[in-house]
Amino acid sequence: MLEVFLTYPTPEGSREIAVEGEKMSFGRGSEADYRFNDDGLSRLNSTIYRDGERVWIVDENSTNGTSVNGERVQASGTPLRNGDSIKIGHYTNLIVRMNEKQAAQSSNYINNPQKNIAATDSSMGFPMLIPLAITGFALLIIGVSAIFIGYKVFGSSDSAVVYKTDDSFDAAEDSVSDDEENKNKPQKTPKPEKSPATSTKTETTNANEDSVVLNSGNTVALPTGKKYQAMSEDEKNKYIAAKAEKVARIIGNQKSEPIPADAVQEIKKYINGYTSRLAKAKNDNCSQGGWVSSDFTTVLERATKNAPFIIHHFNAEGIDPQLGIYVAMIESEHCTCLESPTHAKGMFQFLASSAPDYGLSSDQRCEPDPAARAAAKYLKSLIGRFGTAPDSVPLAIASYNSGQGNLSKNLDKIMAAAANQNRSFWTLVANKNILEGNAGKQFNNENIKYVPKFFATAIIGENPQDFGVNLQPLSTYTK
């Protein structure tokens, strides 16, 4: 389990903040989790996010910005590493410290001897009690201590103390456990040299639920330890709502509005379709007209080969790689030289006429590296047009499919008729009946499916083991 701390100087000496949970915010206003007395800070200045081993910081449109190692934080957030220096406000500096939490008791003793000396439960371990006992008895009765040591080391057959645990130890251990990391790991029988797994941990692991707080403020209990295919319909709805919101936060500058219930059902429809293809026999087919007949495990495996190129170029443009990975999934299912009936070609389906606008020659469209570079530039331009707000990025994704002009026409019509609603793709879906003309027809026939498919593939691709596929999240396949 990765532990993350932020160290900062004070007149009384250095202080440290433990970064726990999914996010932690900084600023000088009441809405910030941690407030600093720095008049250069905005009320809500910056937020650090965590997702497993990934840690990154996002500037919340602050007046003076946020920098990491002297460079401004990217619009999509900047990854944090051990030793990084974060500057916020006029003079607040935070140093990042990361380390893997040590499970062995001997390592804990080295890292924090004072805590272990004061311990009274099994976290101290039996071997550490012996020298304390020897010292105490030696000061009182030197002769008796030798006999006592000999008895304890060689004569005692009672090893129950090695496994001794009490309620206070269970509570402390459970409070710092990482259920997300350990939920799929079987509990091991404890060995004498290690502390045992506690009953609290066992109950948590077997409870088969994990609580998640959505942006709506609602807390949902997600099923854990179950594959998606084995979940009940209610469990699937909760799972999709939480995972879709996480995707939305990542692509939407680390913010997201709650995913509408109707949108969850649309995403679920496509997840169920892709999941049914996971059970198909192996069929790696990238031919025109046959590419959607591939089994979806093969599709995910294809994506692992293209992901390093996408991640590299999307990071270089300052936008999240998941945008590229899952746009390519919808466009071509990662077939690198797929050609459509309209002669769009490659995994990002560039036309020969428009590819040069983004530095891609017609004959490079089947090459993953230059195609990914061009797609990153194109999607960056779309995000520049529709905005980086949480609801705006899905509009940019939709416009990759429909074209900027058609989407803008549809959006203008909807917002004129529904001015009190959010400017979002989901508002387009909710008001699809008032769209007219060729742009409206294109949206209702094709574009309406695009963003739900994006979310569906992103949920599967970023959580493949939840669907029974033994792969890492696609966004982790770097060069």
PDB file of C-alpha atoms in Angstrom, residues 219-457:
ATOM      1  CA  THR A 219     -23.138   7.096  -0.474  1.00  0.00           C
ATOM      2  CA  VAL A 220     -23.485   3.819  -2.348  1.00  0.00           C
ATOM      3  CA  ALA A 221     -22.309   0.361  -1.338  1.00  0.00           C
ATOM      4  CA  LEU A 222     -20.443  -1.271  -4.215  1.00  0.00           C
ATOM      5  CA  PRO A 223     -20.161  -5.021  -4.498  1.00  0.00           C
ATOM      6  CA  THR A 224     -16.583  -6.218  -4.112  1.00  0.00           C
ATOM      7  CA  GLY A 225     -15.171  -9.644  -4.781  1.00  0.00           C
ATOM      8  CA  LYS A 226     -17.848 -10.236  -7.446  1.00  0.00           C
ATOM      9  CA  LYS A 227     -17.403 -10.163 -11.170  1.00  0.00           C
ATOM     10  CA  TYR A 228     -19.747  -7.780 -12.954  1.00  0.00           C
ATOM     11  CA  GLN A 229     -21.501 -10.694 -14.639  1.00  0.00           C
ATOM     12  CA  ALA A 230     -22.483 -12.132 -11.228  1.00  0.00           C
ATOM     13  CA  MET A 231     -23.910  -8.883  -9.805  1.00  0.00           C
ATOM     14  CA  SER A 232     -27.591  -8.231  -9.336  1.00  0.00           C
ATOM     15  CA  GLU A 233     -29.189  -5.497 -11.461  1.00  0.00           C
ATOM     16  CA  ASP A 234     -29.143  -3.094  -8.511  1.00  0.00           C
ATOM     17  CA  GLU A 235     -25.475  -3.861  -7.855  1.00  0.00           C
ATOM     18  CA  LYS A 236     -24.679  -3.257 -11.524  1.00  0.00           C
ATOM     19  CA  ASN A 237     -26.417   0.122 -11.421  1.00  0.00           C
ATOM     20  CA  LYS A 238     -24.444   1.201  -8.358  1.00  0.00           C
ATOM     21  CA  TYR A 239     -21.190  -0.095  -9.824  1.00  0.00           C
ATOM     22  CA  ILE A 240     -21.703   1.736 -13.129  1.00  0.00           C
ATOM     23  CA  ALA A 241     -22.740   5.000 -11.444  1.00  0.00           C
ATOM     24  CA  ALA A 242     -19.583   5.036  -9.309  1.00  0.00           C
ATOM     25  CA  LYS A 243     -17.178   3.929 -12.038  1.00  0.00           C
ATOM     26  CA  ALA A 244     -18.665   6.301 -14.636  1.00  0.00           C
ATOM     27  CA  GLU A 245     -18.288   9.203 -12.240  1.00  0.00           C
ATOM     28  CA  LYS A 246     -14.639   8.269 -11.704  1.00  0.00           C
ATOM     29  CA  VAL A 247     -14.059   8.258 -15.482  1.00  0.00           C
ATOM     30  CA  ALA A 248     -15.840  11.611 -15.737  1.00  0.00           C
ATOM     31  CA  ARG A 249     -13.611  13.098 -13.042  1.00  0.00           C
ATOM     32  CA  ILE A 250     -10.450  11.932 -14.792  1.00  0.00           C
ATOM     33  CA  ILE A 251     -11.376  13.290 -18.216  1.00  0.00           C
ATOM     34  CA  GLY A 252     -13.148  16.381 -16.817  1.00  0.00           C
ATOM     35  CA  ASN A 253     -10.228  18.127 -15.113  1.00  0.00           C
ATOM     36  CA  GLN A 254     -10.780  16.012 -11.976  1.00  0.00           C
ATOM     37  CA  LYS A 255     -14.330  17.266 -11.489  1.00  0.00           C
ATOM     38  CA  SER A 256     -17.663  15.780 -12.429  1.00  0.00           C
ATOM     39  CA  GLU A 257     -21.336  16.406 -12.114  1.00  0.00           C
ATOM     40  CA  PRO A 258     -23.404  13.396 -10.939  1.00  0.00           C
ATOM     41  CA  ILE A 259     -24.099  10.935 -13.761  1.00  0.00           C
ATOM     42  CA  PRO A 260     -27.871  11.038 -14.495  1.00  0.00           C
ATOM     43  CA  ALA A 261     -29.797   7.838 -13.814  1.00  0.00           C
ATOM     44  CA  ASP A 262     -30.904   7.655 -17.460  1.00  0.00           C
ATOM     45  CA  ALA A 263     -27.268   7.922 -18.547  1.00  0.00           C
ATOM     46  CA  VAL A 264     -26.322   5.056 -16.225  1.00  0.00           C
ATOM     47  CA  GLN A 265     -28.897   2.885 -17.994  1.00  0.00           C
ATOM     48  CA  GLU A 266     -27.534   3.863 -21.418  1.00  0.00           C
ATOM     49  CA  ILE A 267     -23.985   3.031 -20.332  1.00  0.00           C
ATOM     50  CA  LYS A 268     -25.210  -0.234 -18.802  1.00  0.00           C
ATOM     51  CA  LYS A 269     -26.799  -1.262 -22.095  1.00  0.00           C
ATOM     52  CA  TYR A 270     -23.442  -1.062 -23.858  1.00  0.00           C
ATOM     53  CA  ILE A 271     -21.485  -2.611 -20.985  1.00  0.00           C
ATOM     54  CA  ASN A 272     -23.809  -5.609 -21.149  1.00  0.00           C
ATOM     55  CA  GLY A 273     -23.236  -5.839 -24.899  1.00  0.00           C
ATOM     56  CA  TYR A 274     -19.451  -5.740 -24.584  1.00  0.00           C
ATOM     57  CA  THR A 275     -19.559  -8.158 -21.640  1.00  0.00           C
ATOM     58  CA  SER A 276     -21.470 -10.698 -23.721  1.00  0.00           C
ATOM     59  CA  ARG A 277     -18.586 -10.617 -26.208  1.00  0.00           C
ATOM     60  CA  LEU A 278     -16.086 -11.500 -23.456  1.00  0.00           C
ATOM     61  CA  ALA A 279     -17.531 -15.023 -23.420  1.00  0.00           C
ATOM     62  CA  LYS A 280     -17.090 -15.533 -27.179  1.00  0.00           C
ATOM     63  CA  ALA A 281     -14.466 -17.806 -28.675  1.00  0.00           C
ATOM     64  CA  LYS A 282     -11.212 -16.126 -29.681  1.00  0.00           C
ATOM     65  CA  ASN A 283     -11.631 -14.245 -32.945  1.00  0.00           C
ATOM     66  CA  ASP A 284      -9.165 -11.510 -33.862  1.00  0.00           C
ATOM     67  CA  ASN A 285     -10.903  -9.928 -36.846  1.00  0.00           C
ATOM     68  CA  CYS A 286     -10.004  -6.460 -38.133  1.00  0.00           C
ATOM     69  CA  SER A 287     -11.595  -6.721 -41.548  1.00  0.00           C
ATOM     70  CA  GLN A 288     -14.079  -4.155 -42.851  1.00  0.00           C
ATOM     71  CA  GLY A 289     -17.535  -5.331 -41.830  1.00  0.00           C
ATOM     72  CA  GLY A 290     -16.150  -8.042 -39.547  1.00  0.00           C
ATOM     73  CA  TRP A 291     -14.235  -6.119 -36.871  1.00  0.00           C
ATOM     74  CA  VAL A 292     -17.162  -6.009 -34.409  1.00  0.00           C
ATOM     75  CA  SER A 293     -17.275  -9.814 -34.434  1.00  0.00           C
ATOM     76  CA  SER A 294     -14.014 -10.029 -32.468  1.00  0.00           C
ATOM     77  CA  ASP A 295     -14.294 -11.329 -28.933  1.00  0.00           C
ATOM     78  CA  PHE A 296     -13.843  -8.448 -26.510  1.00  0.00           C
ATOM     79  CA  THR A 297     -10.898 -10.004 -24.653  1.00  0.00           C
ATOM     80  CA  THR A 298      -8.976  -9.858 -27.924  1.00  0.00           C
ATOM     81  CA  VAL A 299     -10.046  -6.232 -28.369  1.00  0.00           C
ATOM     82  CA  LEU A 300      -8.647  -5.344 -24.928  1.00  0.00           C
ATOM     83  CA  GLU A 301      -5.414  -7.164 -25.751  1.00  0.00           C
ATOM     84  CA  ARG A 302      -5.124  -5.159 -28.978  1.00  0.00           C
ATOM     85  CA  ALA A 303      -5.534  -1.986 -26.953  1.00  0.00           C
ATOM     86  CA  THR A 304      -2.593  -2.879 -24.698  1.00  0.00           C
ATOM     87  CA  LYS A 305      -0.325  -2.705 -27.757  1.00  0.00           C
ATOM     88  CA  ASN A 306      -1.581   0.736 -28.844  1.00  0.00           C
ATOM     89  CA  ALA A 307      -1.911   2.263 -25.374  1.00  0.00           C
ATOM     90  CA  PRO A 308       1.794   3.201 -24.951  1.00  0.00           C
ATOM     91  CA  PHE A 309       1.696   5.411 -28.072  1.00  0.00           C
ATOM     92  CA  ILE A 310      -1.574   7.032 -26.999  1.00  0.00           C
ATOM     93  CA  ILE A 311      -0.416   7.639 -23.428  1.00  0.00           C
ATOM     94  CA  HIS A 312       2.819   9.244 -24.600  1.00  0.00           C
ATOM     95  CA  HIS A 313       1.250  11.679 -27.065  1.00  0.00           C
ATOM     96  CA  PHE A 314      -1.833  12.575 -24.999  1.00  0.00           C
ATOM     97  CA  ASN A 315       0.346  13.338 -21.989  1.00  0.00           C
ATOM     98  CA  ALA A 316       2.524  15.502 -24.233  1.00  0.00           C
ATOM     99  CA  GLU A 317      -0.567  17.546 -25.179  1.00  0.00           C
ATOM    100  CA  GLY A 318      -1.664  17.841 -21.541  1.00  0.00           C
ATOM    101  CA  ILE A 319      -4.886  15.862 -21.899  1.00  0.00           C
ATOM    102  CA  ASP A 320      -5.790  12.592 -20.244  1.00  0.00           C
ATOM    103  CA  PRO A 321      -4.743   9.444 -22.185  1.00  0.00           C
ATOM    104  CA  GLN A 322      -8.037   7.728 -21.366  1.00  0.00           C
ATOM    105  CA  LEU A 323      -9.632  10.059 -23.908  1.00  0.00           C
ATOM    106  CA  GLY A 324      -7.489   8.586 -26.666  1.00  0.00           C
ATOM    107  CA  ILE A 325      -7.601   4.981 -25.531  1.00  0.00           C
ATOM    108  CA  TYR A 326     -11.396   4.825 -25.495  1.00  0.00           C
ATOM    109  CA  VAL A 327     -12.077   7.038 -28.515  1.00  0.00           C
ATOM    110  CA  ALA A 328      -9.913   4.562 -30.453  1.00  0.00           C
ATOM    111  CA  MET A 329     -11.944   1.766 -28.875  1.00  0.00           C
ATOM    112  CA  ILE A 330     -15.205   3.222 -30.207  1.00  0.00           C
ATOM    113  CA  GLU A 331     -13.795   4.209 -33.598  1.00  0.00           C
ATOM    114  CA  SER A 332     -12.014   0.972 -34.491  1.00  0.00           C
ATOM    115  CA  GLU A 333     -11.758  -1.334 -31.450  1.00  0.00           C
ATOM    116  CA  HIS A 334      -8.009  -0.708 -31.810  1.00  0.00           C
ATOM    117  CA  CYS A 335      -7.723  -2.195 -35.308  1.00  0.00           C
ATOM    118  CA  THR A 336      -4.749  -0.162 -36.527  1.00  0.00           C
ATOM    119  CA  CYS A 337      -5.607  -0.236 -40.232  1.00  0.00           C
ATOM    120  CA  LEU A 338      -9.379  -0.514 -40.250  1.00  0.00           C
ATOM    121  CA  GLU A 339     -10.965   1.237 -43.244  1.00  0.00           C
ATOM    122  CA  SER A 340     -14.587   2.405 -43.147  1.00  0.00           C
ATOM    123  CA  PRO A 341     -16.999   2.592 -46.105  1.00  0.00           C
ATOM    124  CA  THR A 342     -16.312   6.364 -46.192  1.00  0.00           C
ATOM    125  CA  HIS A 343     -12.558   5.601 -46.478  1.00  0.00           C
ATOM    126  CA  ALA A 344     -11.662   6.848 -43.007  1.00  0.00           C
ATOM    127  CA  LYS A 345      -8.687   4.769 -41.934  1.00  0.00           C
ATOM    128  CA  GLY A 346      -6.654   3.672 -38.923  1.00  0.00           C
ATOM    129  CA  MET A 347      -7.501   3.216 -35.271  1.00  0.00           C
ATOM    130  CA  PHE A 348      -8.584   6.886 -35.057  1.00  0.00           C
ATOM    131  CA  GLN A 349     -10.396   6.828 -38.422  1.00  0.00           C
ATOM    132  CA  PHE A 350      -8.821   9.862 -40.073  1.00  0.00           C
ATOM    133  CA  LEU A 351      -9.903  10.879 -43.569  1.00  0.00           C
ATOM    134  CA  ALA A 352      -7.116  11.374 -46.075  1.00  0.00           C
ATOM    135  CA  SER A 353      -8.307  14.966 -46.600  1.00  0.00           C
ATOM    136  CA  SER A 354      -8.294  16.027 -42.924  1.00  0.00           C
ATOM    137  CA  ALA A 355      -5.368  14.007 -41.534  1.00  0.00           C
ATOM    138  CA  PRO A 356      -2.703  16.534 -42.714  1.00  0.00           C
ATOM    139  CA  ASP A 357      -4.401  19.234 -40.600  1.00  0.00           C
ATOM    140  CA  TYR A 358      -2.984  17.438 -37.569  1.00  0.00           C
ATOM    141  CA  GLY A 359       0.411  16.489 -38.964  1.00  0.00           C
ATOM    142  CA  LEU A 360      -0.592  13.057 -40.264  1.00  0.00           C
ATOM    143  CA  SER A 361       0.020  12.093 -43.868  1.00  0.00           C
ATOM    144  CA  SER A 362      -2.499   9.871 -45.627  1.00  0.00           C
ATOM    145  CA  ASP A 363      -0.148   6.891 -45.737  1.00  0.00           C
ATOM    146  CA  GLN A 364       0.636   7.152 -41.988  1.00  0.00           C
ATOM    147  CA  ARG A 365      -2.929   6.558 -40.835  1.00  0.00           C
ATOM    148  CA  CYS A 366      -2.241   2.851 -40.134  1.00  0.00           C
ATOM    149  CA  GLU A 367       0.821   3.610 -37.977  1.00  0.00           C
ATOM    150  CA  PRO A 368      -0.065   3.728 -34.248  1.00  0.00           C
ATOM    151  CA  ASP A 369       2.554   6.287 -33.215  1.00  0.00           C
ATOM    152  CA  PRO A 370       1.849   9.132 -35.700  1.00  0.00           C
ATOM    153  CA  ALA A 371      -1.890   8.371 -35.606  1.00  0.00           C
ATOM    154  CA  ALA A 372      -1.920   8.749 -31.814  1.00  0.00           C
ATOM    155  CA  ARG A 373       0.010  12.024 -32.074  1.00  0.00           C
ATOM    156  CA  ALA A 374      -2.507  13.414 -34.567  1.00  0.00           C
ATOM    157  CA  ALA A 375      -5.489  12.253 -32.487  1.00  0.00           C
ATOM    158  CA  ALA A 376      -4.067  13.994 -29.412  1.00  0.00           C
ATOM    159  CA  LYS A 377      -3.788  17.255 -31.343  1.00  0.00           C
ATOM    160  CA  TYR A 378      -7.303  16.896 -32.751  1.00  0.00           C
ATOM    161  CA  LEU A 379      -8.936  16.097 -29.407  1.00  0.00           C
ATOM    162  CA  LYS A 380      -7.044  18.951 -27.783  1.00  0.00           C
ATOM    163  CA  SER A 381      -8.502  21.313 -30.379  1.00  0.00           C
ATOM    164  CA  LEU A 382     -12.011  19.944 -29.702  1.00  0.00           C
ATOM    165  CA  ILE A 383     -11.590  20.424 -25.957  1.00  0.00           C
ATOM    166  CA  GLY A 384     -10.368  23.956 -26.672  1.00  0.00           C
ATOM    167  CA  ARG A 385     -13.591  24.619 -28.567  1.00  0.00           C
ATOM    168  CA  PHE A 386     -16.067  23.066 -26.125  1.00  0.00           C
ATOM    169  CA  GLY A 387     -14.170  23.781 -22.886  1.00  0.00           C
ATOM    170  CA  THR A 388     -12.467  21.883 -20.081  1.00  0.00           C
ATOM    171  CA  ALA A 389     -15.383  22.056 -17.624  1.00  0.00           C
ATOM    172  CA  PRO A 390     -16.589  18.668 -16.322  1.00  0.00           C
ATOM    173  CA  ASP A 391     -19.623  18.650 -18.634  1.00  0.00           C
ATOM    174  CA  SER A 392     -17.723  20.016 -21.632  1.00  0.00           C
ATOM    175  CA  VAL A 393     -15.224  17.219 -22.261  1.00  0.00           C
ATOM    176  CA  PRO A 394     -17.954  14.658 -23.147  1.00  0.00           C
ATOM    177  CA  LEU A 395     -19.185  17.206 -25.720  1.00  0.00           C
ATOM    178  CA  ALA A 396     -15.694  17.220 -27.243  1.00  0.00           C
ATOM    179  CA  ILE A 397     -15.788  13.401 -27.335  1.00  0.00           C
ATOM    180  CA  ALA A 398     -19.170  13.471 -29.070  1.00  0.00           C
ATOM    181  CA  SER A 399     -17.930  16.017 -31.614  1.00  0.00           C
ATOM    182  CA  TYR A 400     -15.121  13.614 -32.618  1.00  0.00           C
ATOM    183  CA  ASN A 401     -17.910  11.493 -34.037  1.00  0.00           C
ATOM    184  CA  SER A 402     -20.377  14.067 -35.348  1.00  0.00           C
ATOM    185  CA  GLY A 403     -18.098  16.912 -36.357  1.00  0.00           C
ATOM    186  CA  GLN A 404     -17.818  20.244 -34.573  1.00  0.00           C
ATOM    187  CA  GLY A 405     -20.431  21.982 -36.709  1.00  0.00           C
ATOM    188  CA  ASN A 406     -23.217  19.459 -36.222  1.00  0.00           C
ATOM    189  CA  LEU A 407     -22.716  19.239 -32.487  1.00  0.00           C
ATOM    190  CA  SER A 408     -22.637  23.023 -32.112  1.00  0.00           C
ATOM    191  CA  LYS A 409     -25.917  23.340 -34.055  1.00  0.00           C
ATOM    192  CA  ASN A 410     -27.593  20.749 -31.852  1.00  0.00           C
ATOM    193  CA  LEU A 411     -26.217  22.302 -28.689  1.00  0.00           C
ATOM    194  CA  ASP A 412     -27.338  25.805 -29.643  1.00  0.00           C
ATOM    195  CA  LYS A 413     -30.863  24.576 -30.352  1.00  0.00           C
ATOM    196  CA  ILE A 414     -31.101  22.655 -27.089  1.00  0.00           C
ATOM    197  CA  MET A 415     -29.743  25.482 -24.943  1.00  0.00           C
ATOM    198  CA  ALA A 416     -32.149  27.970 -26.520  1.00  0.00           C
ATOM    199  CA  ALA A 417     -35.069  25.712 -25.580  1.00  0.00           C
ATOM    200  CA  ALA A 418     -33.697  24.509 -22.237  1.00  0.00           C
ATOM    201  CA  ALA A 419     -31.648  27.462 -21.006  1.00  0.00           C
ATOM    202  CA  ASN A 420     -31.937  26.438 -17.359  1.00  0.00           C
ATOM    203  CA  GLN A 421     -30.258  23.071 -17.937  1.00  0.00           C
ATOM    204  CA  ASN A 422     -26.579  22.145 -17.875  1.00  0.00           C
ATOM    205  CA  ARG A 423     -24.631  22.593 -21.078  1.00  0.00           C
ATOM    206  CA  SER A 424     -23.804  18.918 -21.394  1.00  0.00           C
ATOM    207  CA  PHE A 425     -24.060  15.871 -23.610  1.00  0.00           C
ATOM    208  CA  TRP A 426     -26.639  14.391 -21.243  1.00  0.00           C
ATOM    209  CA  THR A 427     -28.838  17.475 -21.752  1.00  0.00           C
ATOM    210  CA  LEU A 428     -28.679  16.783 -25.495  1.00  0.00           C
ATOM    211  CA  VAL A 429     -29.819  13.218 -24.850  1.00  0.00           C
ATOM    212  CA  ALA A 430     -32.670  14.330 -22.591  1.00  0.00           C
ATOM    213  CA  ASN A 431     -33.959  16.769 -25.239  1.00  0.00           C
ATOM    214  CA  LYS A 432     -33.201  14.756 -28.380  1.00  0.00           C
ATOM    215  CA  ASN A 433     -36.823  14.980 -29.541  1.00  0.00           C
ATOM    216  CA  ILE A 434     -36.530  18.704 -30.400  1.00  0.00           C
ATOM    217  CA  LEU A 435     -33.508  18.281 -32.690  1.00  0.00           C
ATOM    218  CA  GLU A 436     -34.227  18.783 -36.377  1.00  0.00           C
ATOM    219  CA  GLY A 437     -32.597  18.538 -39.778  1.00  0.00           C
ATOM    220  CA  ASN A 438     -29.568  16.506 -40.804  1.00  0.00           C
ATOM    221  CA  ALA A 439     -27.671  17.418 -37.627  1.00  0.00           C
ATOM    222  CA  GLY A 440     -30.569  16.216 -35.484  1.00  0.00           C
ATOM    223  CA  LYS A 441     -30.925  13.029 -37.511  1.00  0.00           C
ATOM    224  CA  GLN A 442     -27.204  12.301 -37.203  1.00  0.00           C
ATOM    225  CA  PHE A 443     -27.341  12.812 -33.431  1.00  0.00           C
ATOM    226  CA  ASN A 444     -30.359  10.549 -32.921  1.00  0.00           C
ATOM    227  CA  ASN A 445     -29.109   7.800 -35.228  1.00  0.00           C
ATOM    228  CA  GLU A 446     -25.440   7.658 -34.262  1.00  0.00           C
ATOM    229  CA  ASN A 447     -24.008  10.384 -32.031  1.00  0.00           C
ATOM    230  CA  ILE A 448     -26.342   9.566 -29.128  1.00  0.00           C
ATOM    231  CA  LYS A 449     -24.578   6.204 -28.753  1.00  0.00           C
ATOM    232  CA  TYR A 450     -21.031   7.535 -28.833  1.00  0.00           C
ATOM    233  CA  VAL A 451     -20.494   8.931 -25.326  1.00  0.00           C
ATOM    234  CA  PRO A 452     -22.295   6.055 -23.525  1.00  0.00           C
ATOM    235  CA  LYS A 453     -20.066   3.649 -25.487  1.00  0.00           C
ATOM    236  CA  PHE A 454     -17.019   5.674 -24.452  1.00  0.00           C
ATOM    237  CA  PHE A 455     -17.965   5.351 -20.779  1.00  0.00           C
ATOM    238  CA  ALA A 456     -18.834   1.662 -21.157  1.00  0.00           C
ATOM    239  CA  THR A 457     -15.486   0.757 -22.704  1.00  0.00           C
TER     240      THR A 457
END
